[in-house]
Amino acid sequence: MRKLGGVRAPHRKGTADSAPRPIPIPPEIRLPMSMHIGAPAKPIVKAGDTVQVGQLIGEAAGFVSSPVHASVSGKVKRVDEYDAVTGLGAASVVIESDGEQTPYDGLRAPELSDMKSFLDAVRDSGVVGLGGAGFPTAVKLTVKDVSAVDYILINGAECEPYITSDTRTMLDETEMLEEGALLLQKYLGVKSIVFGVESNKPGPIKKLTEFASRRDGIEVRTLPALYPQGGEKVLIYQITGRRVPEGKLPLDIGVIVLNCTTLTAIVKYIRTGMPLVSKCVTVDGSAVINPGNVVAPIGAPLAALFDFCGGLKDDVKKVLMGGPMMGIAVPDTDMPVLKATNAALAFSEKDALLPAETPCIRCGRCVSHCPMGLAPLEFERTYRLKKPELLEKYKVNLCMECGCCAYSCPAKRMLVQYVKLSKIMLREYQAAQKAAAEKKEAAV
Ligand code: SF4
Ligand code: SF4
């Protein structure tokens, strides 16, 4: 096997011992209909409607989509167009909270009898990949032939610095993880369920191992504390030795990966009928006065989370939604917590300054640290040369934008930004190629 790359970034998991505390319900929340990969949900409420916690306010608009539920009780203030942090403009529902948090009186725990009823429950729960990906979980679990699924991997690696929300799930909701694994065994009939956890989380490993040792077909695998062990393809390779070929999905090689918090969110819905309406978020960074884990209603402004953690220091310069390696810098703290938000980080000026780029010295560190075996320096060169056909050859679409290349580069080249630009260039090139081929075919 080829040695995996990756980097030993400082873990900075200072909030791991911080049990999540609920924030006060903000006076207003905003629920974007596009918090997942796929078609945005379709709003089914209008200004003036009264809503309760857990009430459906946005219907899934197709197979690859996910419903959205009210996270506070109160009155719909408006339905408007909003550019969420995903960059995809879609409708959003703004709700004025009444502060009561009244649960929707139509909530019922689903009745499970077979695989279909289980998958229906997962779909109705509004759960999407909570590790950051946001892919609708019901779609991931809907497979034509379950006998072809050899493994479900439960991702508890949580390899990005600072983030500890999954660590809290594994510590505080261990029995739900056990229940979730048993549900997957029962309704999907999967042969092997493996929890993957980095070695820097001895507490979660101990608790998971306690129940896994009592159960057939469930095991816990300790992974090296090396970023990005939690990257889907890296996790699959580490645990199963299998590689996901370019253009294929984990399912094509008999594997499904679920984040550990995704699994507990499904179990919560199955136990109570309460869909996904709140999220544990790690609030940390050098500009946060009292870092910690919080539970926030989905749609709460980031500002409410920072305020609960003592506020931000005067020299705050950069705010990230997500971790420092793969998170997205946001323009202001009005941005709402999304379903897949696992961290809100704020950094002081000294930690937010981007170092000046210097010329590439062709040291090859970006190549040796790339977990996908790519040549990141070539993406920058090829993008500048405007040679999209070479980007295809260099397999830019295999890049998972983990940032290991940029992190290890002594010249501080902005390699991930070039990857993103290269992917856009390649997509446009391939679309133009396709259009030209179709035109040619139509002319024959
Ligand atoms: S790590 Fe940086 S300096 Fe070294 S080859 Fe890659 S891009 Fe060039
Ligand atoms: S090229 Fe992509 S996958 Fe490889 S290290 Fe850079 S960001 Fe990660």
Short mmCIF file of C-alpha atoms and ligand atoms in Angstrom, two decimals:
data_model
loop_
_atom_site.label_atom_id
_atom_site.label_comp_id
_atom_site.label_asym_id
_atom_site.label_seq_id
_atom_site.Cartn_x
_atom_site.Cartn_y
_atom_site.Cartn_z
CA MET A 1 0.00 0.00 0.00
CA ARG A 2 1.15 3.53 -0.73
CA LYS A 3 1.99 5.48 2.41
CA LEU A 4 -0.72 8.03 3.08
CA GLY A 5 0.27 11.67 3.27
CA GLY A 6 -1.33 14.04 5.71
CA VAL A 7 0.08 16.51 8.21
CA ARG A 8 0.63 16.64 11.94
CA ALA A 9 -1.20 19.90 12.57
CA PRO A 10 -1.45 21.01 16.22
CA HIS A 11 -4.68 19.51 17.59
CA ARG A 12 -5.75 22.46 19.74
CA LYS A 13 -8.67 20.44 21.13
CA GLY A 14 -8.90 22.53 24.28
CA THR A 15 -12.71 22.33 24.30
CA ALA A 16 -12.85 18.50 24.42
CA ASP A 17 -13.78 18.59 28.12
CA SER A 18 -16.43 21.24 27.58
CA ALA A 19 -19.85 19.56 27.78
CA PRO A 20 -22.19 21.30 25.34
CA ARG A 21 -24.40 24.00 26.91
CA PRO A 22 -27.53 25.29 25.19
CA ILE A 23 -27.41 28.93 24.14
CA PRO A 24 -30.38 31.19 24.95
CA ILE A 25 -32.89 31.09 22.10
CA PRO A 26 -32.12 34.07 19.84
CA PRO A 27 -34.99 36.47 19.05
CA GLU A 28 -34.73 35.66 15.36
CA ILE A 29 -33.39 32.75 13.35
CA ARG A 30 -32.91 32.19 9.64
CA LEU A 31 -33.36 28.75 8.07
CA PRO A 32 -31.92 28.51 4.54
CA MET A 33 -33.66 25.91 2.38
CA SER A 34 -30.28 24.93 0.96
CA MET A 35 -28.31 23.49 3.86
CA HIS A 36 -27.54 20.27 2.02
CA ILE A 37 -26.16 18.98 -1.24
CA GLY A 38 -28.94 18.64 -3.81
CA ALA A 39 -32.12 20.53 -4.60
CA PRO A 40 -33.06 23.21 -2.05
CA ALA A 41 -36.15 22.41 0.01
CA LYS A 42 -39.38 24.16 -0.96
CA PRO A 43 -40.82 26.47 1.72
CA ILE A 44 -44.39 25.58 2.75
CA VAL A 45 -44.92 28.45 5.19
CA LYS A 46 -45.51 32.16 4.61
CA ALA A 47 -45.09 35.39 6.56
CA GLY A 48 -47.44 35.50 9.53
CA ASP A 49 -47.72 31.72 10.00
CA THR A 50 -47.25 30.39 13.52
CA VAL A 51 -44.75 27.53 13.80
CA GLN A 52 -43.58 25.17 16.53
CA VAL A 53 -40.30 23.36 17.11
CA GLY A 54 -39.91 20.41 14.76
CA GLN A 55 -42.69 21.51 12.39
CA LEU A 56 -41.98 20.96 8.70
CA ILE A 57 -41.42 24.33 7.01
CA GLY A 58 -39.60 23.21 3.86
CA GLU A 59 -40.37 20.08 1.86
CA ALA A 60 -37.65 18.06 0.18
CA ALA A 61 -37.78 18.98 -3.52
CA GLY A 62 -36.70 15.71 -5.10
CA PHE A 63 -34.77 12.57 -4.24
CA VAL A 64 -31.48 14.33 -3.55
CA SER A 65 -32.86 16.93 -1.17
CA SER A 66 -33.79 17.18 2.50
CA PRO A 67 -36.69 18.66 4.46
CA VAL A 68 -36.20 21.62 6.81
CA HIS A 69 -37.97 22.01 10.16
CA ALA A 70 -38.57 24.97 12.46
CA SER A 71 -35.93 25.12 15.17
CA VAL A 72 -37.81 27.63 17.33
CA SER A 73 -41.47 28.26 18.02
CA GLY A 74 -42.83 31.63 16.96
CA LYS A 75 -44.02 33.49 13.89
CA VAL A 76 -42.66 33.44 10.35
CA LYS A 77 -41.43 36.97 9.73
CA ARG A 78 -40.62 36.56 6.05
CA VAL A 79 -39.57 34.13 3.36
CA ASP A 80 -36.78 35.62 1.31
CA GLU A 81 -33.87 34.80 -0.95
CA TYR A 82 -30.60 34.28 0.85
CA ASP A 83 -27.03 33.42 -0.10
CA ALA A 84 -26.03 30.94 2.56
CA VAL A 85 -22.37 30.23 3.19
CA THR A 86 -22.57 27.53 0.53
CA GLY A 87 -22.72 30.35 -2.02
CA LEU A 88 -25.93 28.94 -3.43
CA GLY A 89 -28.75 31.44 -3.33
CA ALA A 90 -32.03 29.85 -2.25
CA ALA A 91 -35.12 30.68 -0.26
CA SER A 92 -34.83 31.01 3.49
CA VAL A 93 -37.42 31.28 6.24
CA VAL A 94 -36.92 33.90 8.95
CA ILE A 95 -38.72 33.11 12.21
CA GLU A 96 -39.29 35.47 15.13
CA SER A 97 -39.01 33.34 18.24
CA ASP A 98 -41.68 33.50 20.96
CA GLY A 99 -39.11 32.18 23.45
CA GLU A 100 -41.37 29.29 24.42
CA GLN A 101 -39.76 26.49 22.37
CA THR A 102 -43.13 24.73 22.11
CA PRO A 103 -42.69 21.35 20.41
CA TYR A 104 -44.87 20.76 17.36
CA ASP A 105 -47.93 18.84 18.49
CA GLY A 106 -47.84 16.64 15.41
CA LEU A 107 -44.52 15.02 16.33
CA ARG A 108 -44.65 11.22 16.47
CA ALA A 109 -41.85 8.68 16.73
CA PRO A 110 -41.83 6.71 13.46
CA GLU A 111 -42.90 3.08 13.41
CA LEU A 112 -40.18 0.89 12.00
CA SER A 113 -40.88 -2.47 10.47
CA ASP A 114 -38.51 -2.91 7.54
CA MET A 115 -35.81 -1.24 5.50
CA LYS A 116 -38.27 1.04 3.70
CA SER A 117 -39.79 2.38 6.91
CA PHE A 118 -36.27 2.93 8.31
CA LEU A 119 -35.16 4.86 5.21
CA ASP A 120 -38.41 6.87 5.25
CA ALA A 121 -37.65 7.81 8.85
CA VAL A 122 -34.11 8.89 7.95
CA ARG A 123 -35.52 11.01 5.11
CA ASP A 124 -38.20 12.61 7.32
CA SER A 125 -35.67 13.37 10.06
CA GLY A 126 -34.01 16.00 7.84
CA VAL A 127 -30.63 14.53 8.71
CA VAL A 128 -27.76 15.21 6.32
CA GLY A 129 -24.03 14.53 6.65
CA LEU A 130 -23.24 16.43 9.83
CA GLY A 131 -19.48 16.11 9.59
CA GLY A 132 -19.54 19.03 7.17
CA ALA A 133 -20.54 17.42 3.88
CA GLY A 134 -24.30 17.97 4.11
CA PHE A 135 -25.21 15.12 1.77
CA PRO A 136 -28.76 13.83 2.49
CA THR A 137 -28.26 10.72 4.62
CA ALA A 138 -31.34 8.90 3.33
CA VAL A 139 -29.90 9.09 -0.19
CA LYS A 140 -26.59 7.69 1.03
CA LEU A 141 -28.32 4.75 2.71
CA THR A 142 -30.66 3.97 -0.21
CA VAL A 143 -28.83 1.22 -2.06
CA LYS A 144 -30.11 -1.11 -4.75
CA ASP A 145 -28.37 -4.16 -3.35
CA VAL A 146 -27.57 -4.10 0.36
CA SER A 147 -25.73 -7.38 0.08
CA ALA A 148 -23.06 -5.44 -1.84
CA VAL A 149 -22.37 -3.25 1.21
CA ASP A 150 -19.53 -4.83 3.18
CA TYR A 151 -18.96 -2.02 5.67
CA ILE A 152 -20.61 0.96 7.22
CA LEU A 153 -17.87 3.12 8.69
CA ILE A 154 -18.86 5.50 11.47
CA ASN A 155 -16.57 8.47 11.26
CA GLY A 156 -15.42 9.68 14.66
CA ALA A 157 -11.98 10.76 13.50
CA GLU A 158 -12.67 14.48 13.95
CA CYS A 159 -9.22 15.24 12.66
CA GLU A 160 -9.45 19.00 12.10
CA PRO A 161 -7.81 21.16 14.73
CA TYR A 162 -10.07 22.86 17.31
CA ILE A 163 -13.29 20.90 16.55
CA THR A 164 -14.56 18.71 19.40
CA SER A 165 -18.30 18.49 18.77
CA ASP A 166 -18.08 14.87 17.54
CA THR A 167 -15.89 14.04 20.53
CA ARG A 168 -18.74 15.21 22.75
CA THR A 169 -21.21 13.08 20.78
CA MET A 170 -19.06 10.00 21.34
CA LEU A 171 -18.67 10.77 25.05
CA ASP A 172 -22.18 12.00 25.86
CA GLU A 173 -24.34 9.97 23.47
CA THR A 174 -22.53 6.64 23.39
CA GLU A 175 -25.70 4.63 23.97
CA MET A 176 -27.30 6.32 20.97
CA LEU A 177 -24.34 5.29 18.83
CA GLU A 178 -24.81 1.72 20.01
CA GLU A 179 -28.53 1.91 19.22
CA GLY A 180 -27.78 3.46 15.82
CA ALA A 181 -25.32 0.71 14.94
CA LEU A 182 -27.92 -1.92 15.89
CA LEU A 183 -30.54 -0.18 13.73
CA LEU A 184 -28.17 -0.21 10.77
CA GLN A 185 -27.53 -3.90 11.32
CA LYS A 186 -31.22 -4.69 11.71
CA TYR A 187 -32.70 -2.69 8.85
CA LEU A 188 -29.86 -2.64 6.33
CA GLY A 189 -28.38 -6.02 7.20
CA VAL A 190 -24.81 -4.74 6.96
CA LYS A 191 -22.12 -7.27 7.84
CA SER A 192 -19.59 -5.00 9.46
CA ILE A 193 -19.88 -1.68 11.27
CA VAL A 194 -16.59 -0.05 12.16
CA PHE A 195 -16.12 3.09 14.25
CA GLY A 196 -12.97 4.97 13.23
CA VAL A 197 -11.54 7.28 15.92
CA GLU A 198 -8.18 9.07 16.09
CA SER A 199 -5.80 7.93 18.82
CA ASN A 200 -5.90 11.38 20.48
CA LYS A 201 -9.43 10.60 21.76
CA PRO A 202 -8.89 7.88 24.39
CA GLY A 203 -12.16 8.64 26.20
CA PRO A 204 -14.42 8.02 23.19
CA ILE A 205 -12.36 4.97 22.15
CA LYS A 206 -12.83 3.44 25.61
CA LYS A 207 -16.58 4.07 25.70
CA LEU A 208 -17.19 2.82 22.15
CA THR A 209 -15.03 -0.27 22.73
CA GLU A 210 -17.08 -1.15 25.82
CA PHE A 211 -20.23 -1.71 23.79
CA ALA A 212 -18.57 -2.90 20.58
CA SER A 213 -16.91 -5.77 22.47
CA ARG A 214 -20.39 -7.03 23.46
CA ARG A 215 -21.77 -6.93 19.92
CA ASP A 216 -21.16 -9.07 16.86
CA GLY A 217 -20.14 -7.23 13.71
CA ILE A 218 -19.26 -3.97 15.46
CA GLU A 219 -15.69 -2.89 16.08
CA VAL A 220 -13.67 0.19 16.89
CA ARG A 221 -10.56 1.04 14.95
CA THR A 222 -7.99 3.47 16.38
CA LEU A 223 -6.54 5.71 13.68
CA PRO A 224 -3.30 7.70 13.77
CA ALA A 225 -3.80 11.28 14.95
CA LEU A 226 -2.81 12.63 11.58
CA TYR A 227 -4.92 15.06 9.56
CA PRO A 228 -7.03 14.23 7.46
CA GLN A 229 -7.95 10.79 8.84
CA GLY A 230 -11.60 11.85 8.76
CA GLY A 231 -11.58 12.56 5.03
CA GLU A 232 -13.99 10.00 3.60
CA LYS A 233 -11.56 8.44 1.14
CA VAL A 234 -8.72 8.43 3.66
CA LEU A 235 -10.90 6.79 6.32
CA ILE A 236 -12.03 4.11 3.88
CA TYR A 237 -8.45 3.38 2.87
CA GLN A 238 -7.20 3.28 6.45
CA ILE A 239 -9.91 0.90 7.65
CA THR A 240 -10.60 -1.32 4.65
CA GLY A 241 -7.52 -0.90 2.45
CA ARG A 242 -9.88 -0.07 -0.44
CA ARG A 243 -9.54 2.92 -2.71
CA VAL A 244 -12.43 4.89 -4.18
CA PRO A 245 -11.61 5.23 -7.90
CA GLU A 246 -11.93 8.61 -9.58
CA GLY A 247 -15.53 9.39 -10.46
CA LYS A 248 -16.86 6.60 -8.22
CA LEU A 249 -18.57 6.61 -4.85
CA PRO A 250 -17.68 4.66 -1.68
CA LEU A 251 -20.75 2.53 -2.38
CA ASP A 252 -19.14 1.36 -5.62
CA ILE A 253 -16.51 -0.40 -3.51
CA GLY A 254 -18.99 -1.71 -0.92
CA VAL A 255 -18.62 0.99 1.71
CA ILE A 256 -20.90 3.62 3.27
CA VAL A 257 -19.47 6.28 5.60
CA LEU A 258 -21.60 8.07 8.19
CA ASN A 259 -20.44 10.72 10.59
CA CYS A 260 -21.02 9.75 14.26
CA THR A 261 -23.23 12.79 14.99
CA THR A 262 -25.28 11.99 11.90
CA LEU A 263 -26.02 8.59 13.42
CA THR A 264 -27.13 10.00 16.77
CA ALA A 265 -29.38 12.55 15.03
CA ILE A 266 -31.16 9.65 13.28
CA VAL A 267 -31.56 7.82 16.58
CA LYS A 268 -33.00 10.95 18.26
CA TYR A 269 -35.65 11.17 15.53
CA ILE A 270 -36.48 7.49 15.77
CA ARG A 271 -36.81 7.72 19.55
CA THR A 272 -38.89 10.89 19.71
CA GLY A 273 -40.04 12.05 16.28
CA MET A 274 -38.11 15.31 16.79
CA PRO A 275 -36.25 16.02 13.55
CA LEU A 276 -32.88 17.73 13.25
CA VAL A 277 -33.42 21.22 14.71
CA SER A 278 -30.31 21.88 16.79
CA LYS A 279 -26.62 21.33 16.57
CA CYS A 280 -23.62 21.00 18.86
CA VAL A 281 -21.04 23.54 17.69
CA THR A 282 -17.48 24.09 18.92
CA VAL A 283 -16.85 27.79 19.51
CA ASP A 284 -13.12 28.46 19.68
CA GLY A 285 -10.18 30.43 18.31
CA SER A 286 -7.82 33.08 19.66
CA ALA A 287 -10.47 35.83 19.45
CA VAL A 288 -13.09 33.98 21.52
CA ILE A 289 -13.13 34.99 25.19
CA ASN A 290 -14.47 31.72 26.69
CA PRO A 291 -14.23 28.89 24.16
CA GLY A 292 -16.53 25.89 24.59
CA ASN A 293 -19.10 23.61 23.02
CA VAL A 294 -22.64 24.90 22.70
CA VAL A 295 -25.97 23.58 21.46
CA ALA A 296 -27.65 26.05 19.14
CA PRO A 297 -30.91 25.99 17.20
CA ILE A 298 -30.16 25.58 13.51
CA GLY A 299 -30.52 29.02 11.96
CA ALA A 300 -29.16 30.90 15.01
CA PRO A 301 -26.74 33.68 14.02
CA LEU A 302 -23.10 32.91 14.80
CA ALA A 303 -23.08 36.11 16.86
CA ALA A 304 -25.41 34.43 19.39
CA LEU A 305 -22.92 31.59 19.85
CA PHE A 306 -19.97 33.95 20.30
CA ASP A 307 -21.96 36.13 22.73
CA PHE A 308 -22.76 33.07 24.83
CA CYS A 309 -19.04 32.28 24.93
CA GLY A 310 -18.18 35.68 26.40
CA GLY A 311 -18.03 37.57 23.11
CA LEU A 312 -15.18 38.30 20.75
CA LYS A 313 -11.97 40.19 21.48
CA ASP A 314 -11.52 43.63 19.95
CA ASP A 315 -8.81 42.48 17.57
CA VAL A 316 -10.96 39.81 15.86
CA LYS A 317 -9.95 39.59 12.24
CA LYS A 318 -11.32 36.37 10.80
CA VAL A 319 -14.39 34.22 11.45
CA LEU A 320 -14.66 30.69 10.11
CA MET A 321 -17.60 28.37 9.84
CA GLY A 322 -15.96 24.97 10.22
CA GLY A 323 -12.36 24.10 11.01
CA PRO A 324 -9.17 25.96 10.12
CA MET A 325 -8.25 23.51 7.34
CA MET A 326 -11.53 23.14 5.47
CA GLY A 327 -13.81 25.78 6.99
CA ILE A 328 -15.17 28.78 5.13
CA ALA A 329 -14.41 32.37 6.10
CA VAL A 330 -17.67 34.23 6.58
CA PRO A 331 -18.19 37.95 5.98
CA ASP A 332 -20.08 38.62 9.22
CA THR A 333 -21.47 36.93 12.32
CA ASP A 334 -25.09 37.21 11.13
CA MET A 335 -24.49 34.01 9.18
CA PRO A 336 -26.79 31.28 10.48
CA VAL A 337 -25.73 27.93 11.92
CA LEU A 338 -26.43 25.36 9.21
CA LYS A 339 -27.21 21.67 9.66
CA ALA A 340 -23.62 20.68 8.94
CA THR A 341 -21.96 23.46 10.97
CA ASN A 342 -19.68 21.83 13.53
CA ALA A 343 -17.51 24.79 14.52
CA ALA A 344 -17.52 28.57 14.68
CA LEU A 345 -13.98 29.88 15.02
CA ALA A 346 -12.79 33.44 15.42
CA PHE A 347 -9.15 34.52 15.20
CA SER A 348 -7.26 37.59 16.25
CA GLU A 349 -5.26 39.58 13.76
CA LYS A 350 -1.94 37.85 14.49
CA ASP A 351 -3.41 34.43 13.69
CA ALA A 352 -5.45 35.55 10.72
CA LEU A 353 -2.71 37.18 8.65
CA LEU A 354 -1.91 35.29 5.47
CA PRO A 355 1.84 34.88 4.98
CA ALA A 356 3.26 36.34 1.78
CA GLU A 357 3.71 33.84 -1.05
CA THR A 358 7.22 33.28 -2.37
CA PRO A 359 8.21 31.40 -5.54
CA CYS A 360 7.84 27.62 -5.58
CA ILE A 361 11.16 25.94 -4.89
CA ARG A 362 9.93 22.56 -6.19
CA CYS A 363 10.72 20.89 -2.91
CA GLY A 364 7.92 18.34 -3.43
CA ARG A 365 6.53 18.61 0.10
CA CYS A 366 3.03 19.31 -1.21
CA VAL A 367 3.22 16.04 -3.16
CA SER A 368 4.51 13.92 -0.31
CA HIS A 369 1.89 15.29 2.11
CA CYS A 370 -1.07 14.88 -0.26
CA PRO A 371 -3.21 11.98 1.01
CA MET A 372 -4.60 11.45 -2.48
CA GLY A 373 -1.20 11.08 -4.13
CA LEU A 374 -1.71 14.19 -6.30
CA ALA A 375 0.75 16.82 -7.49
CA PRO A 376 -0.75 20.07 -6.14
CA LEU A 377 2.01 22.28 -7.54
CA GLU A 378 0.95 21.20 -11.03
CA PHE A 379 -2.57 22.47 -10.49
CA GLU A 380 -1.32 25.99 -9.92
CA ARG A 381 1.04 25.82 -12.90
CA THR A 382 -1.59 24.33 -15.18
CA TYR A 383 -4.25 26.78 -14.11
CA ARG A 384 -1.94 29.68 -14.87
CA LEU A 385 -1.11 28.17 -18.27
CA LYS A 386 -4.89 27.81 -18.92
CA LYS A 387 -4.53 24.14 -19.89
CA PRO A 388 -7.71 22.45 -18.64
CA GLU A 389 -6.97 19.24 -20.52
CA LEU A 390 -3.90 18.81 -18.31
CA LEU A 391 -6.00 19.30 -15.19
CA GLU A 392 -7.97 16.24 -16.25
CA LYS A 393 -4.73 14.32 -16.62
CA TYR A 394 -3.50 15.43 -13.20
CA LYS A 395 -6.86 14.29 -11.70
CA VAL A 396 -7.73 17.55 -10.00
CA ASN A 397 -11.22 16.24 -9.22
CA LEU A 398 -9.72 13.65 -6.87
CA CYS A 399 -8.62 16.50 -4.62
CA MET A 400 -10.73 16.73 -1.45
CA GLU A 401 -9.44 20.23 -0.63
CA CYS A 402 -8.02 19.09 2.69
CA GLY A 403 -5.31 21.77 2.64
CA CYS A 404 -2.38 19.49 3.55
CA CYS A 405 -0.43 20.74 0.53
CA ALA A 406 -0.80 24.42 1.42
CA TYR A 407 -0.10 23.70 5.10
CA SER A 408 3.19 21.97 4.27
CA CYS A 409 4.36 24.40 1.57
CA PRO A 410 7.40 26.42 2.70
CA ALA A 411 6.66 29.00 -0.01
CA LYS A 412 3.11 29.45 1.34
CA ARG A 413 1.59 28.98 -2.11
CA MET A 414 -2.21 29.21 -2.02
CA LEU A 415 -2.54 25.73 -3.45
CA VAL A 416 -6.12 25.02 -2.37
CA GLN A 417 -7.38 28.22 -3.96
CA TYR A 418 -5.75 27.09 -7.22
CA VAL A 419 -7.42 23.71 -6.85
CA LYS A 420 -10.83 25.36 -6.52
CA LEU A 421 -10.18 27.59 -9.54
CA SER A 422 -8.82 24.63 -11.49
CA LYS A 423 -11.94 22.58 -10.81
CA ILE A 424 -14.12 25.40 -12.13
CA MET A 425 -11.93 25.73 -15.23
CA LEU A 426 -12.09 21.99 -15.85
CA ARG A 427 -15.86 21.90 -15.38
CA GLU A 428 -16.33 24.70 -17.92
CA TYR A 429 -13.94 22.98 -20.35
CA GLN A 430 -15.77 19.66 -20.05
CA ALA A 431 -19.16 21.35 -20.51
CA ALA A 432 -17.88 23.11 -23.64
CA GLN A 433 -16.45 19.82 -24.96
CA LYS A 434 -19.78 18.09 -24.36
CA ALA A 435 -21.77 20.87 -26.03
CA ALA A 436 -19.44 20.80 -29.05
CA ALA A 437 -19.77 17.01 -29.34
CA GLU A 438 -23.56 17.22 -29.15
CA LYS A 439 -23.63 19.95 -31.79
CA LYS A 440 -21.44 17.86 -34.07
CA GLU A 441 -23.64 14.80 -33.57
CA ALA A 442 -26.79 16.80 -34.28
CA ALA A 443 -25.27 18.08 -37.52
CA VAL A 444 -24.55 14.56 -38.86
S1 SF4 B 1 5.46 22.51 -1.33
FE1 SF4 B 1 5.29 24.57 -2.17
S2 SF4 B 1 7.40 25.11 -2.70
FE2 SF4 B 1 7.36 22.88 -2.42
S3 SF4 B 1 6.93 22.06 -4.49
FE3 SF4 B 1 4.96 22.30 -3.50
S4 SF4 B 1 4.25 24.33 -4.14
FE4 SF4 B 1 6.43 24.26 -4.53
S1 SF4 B 2 -4.07 18.45 -3.57
FE1 SF4 B 2 -6.05 18.35 -2.58
S2 SF4 B 2 -6.12 16.35 -1.57
FE2 SF4 B 2 -3.96 16.80 -2.05
S3 SF4 B 2 -3.19 17.82 -0.20
FE3 SF4 B 2 -3.86 19.44 -1.56
S4 SF4 B 2 -5.94 19.86 -0.93
FE4 SF4 B 2 -5.42 17.86 -0.06
#
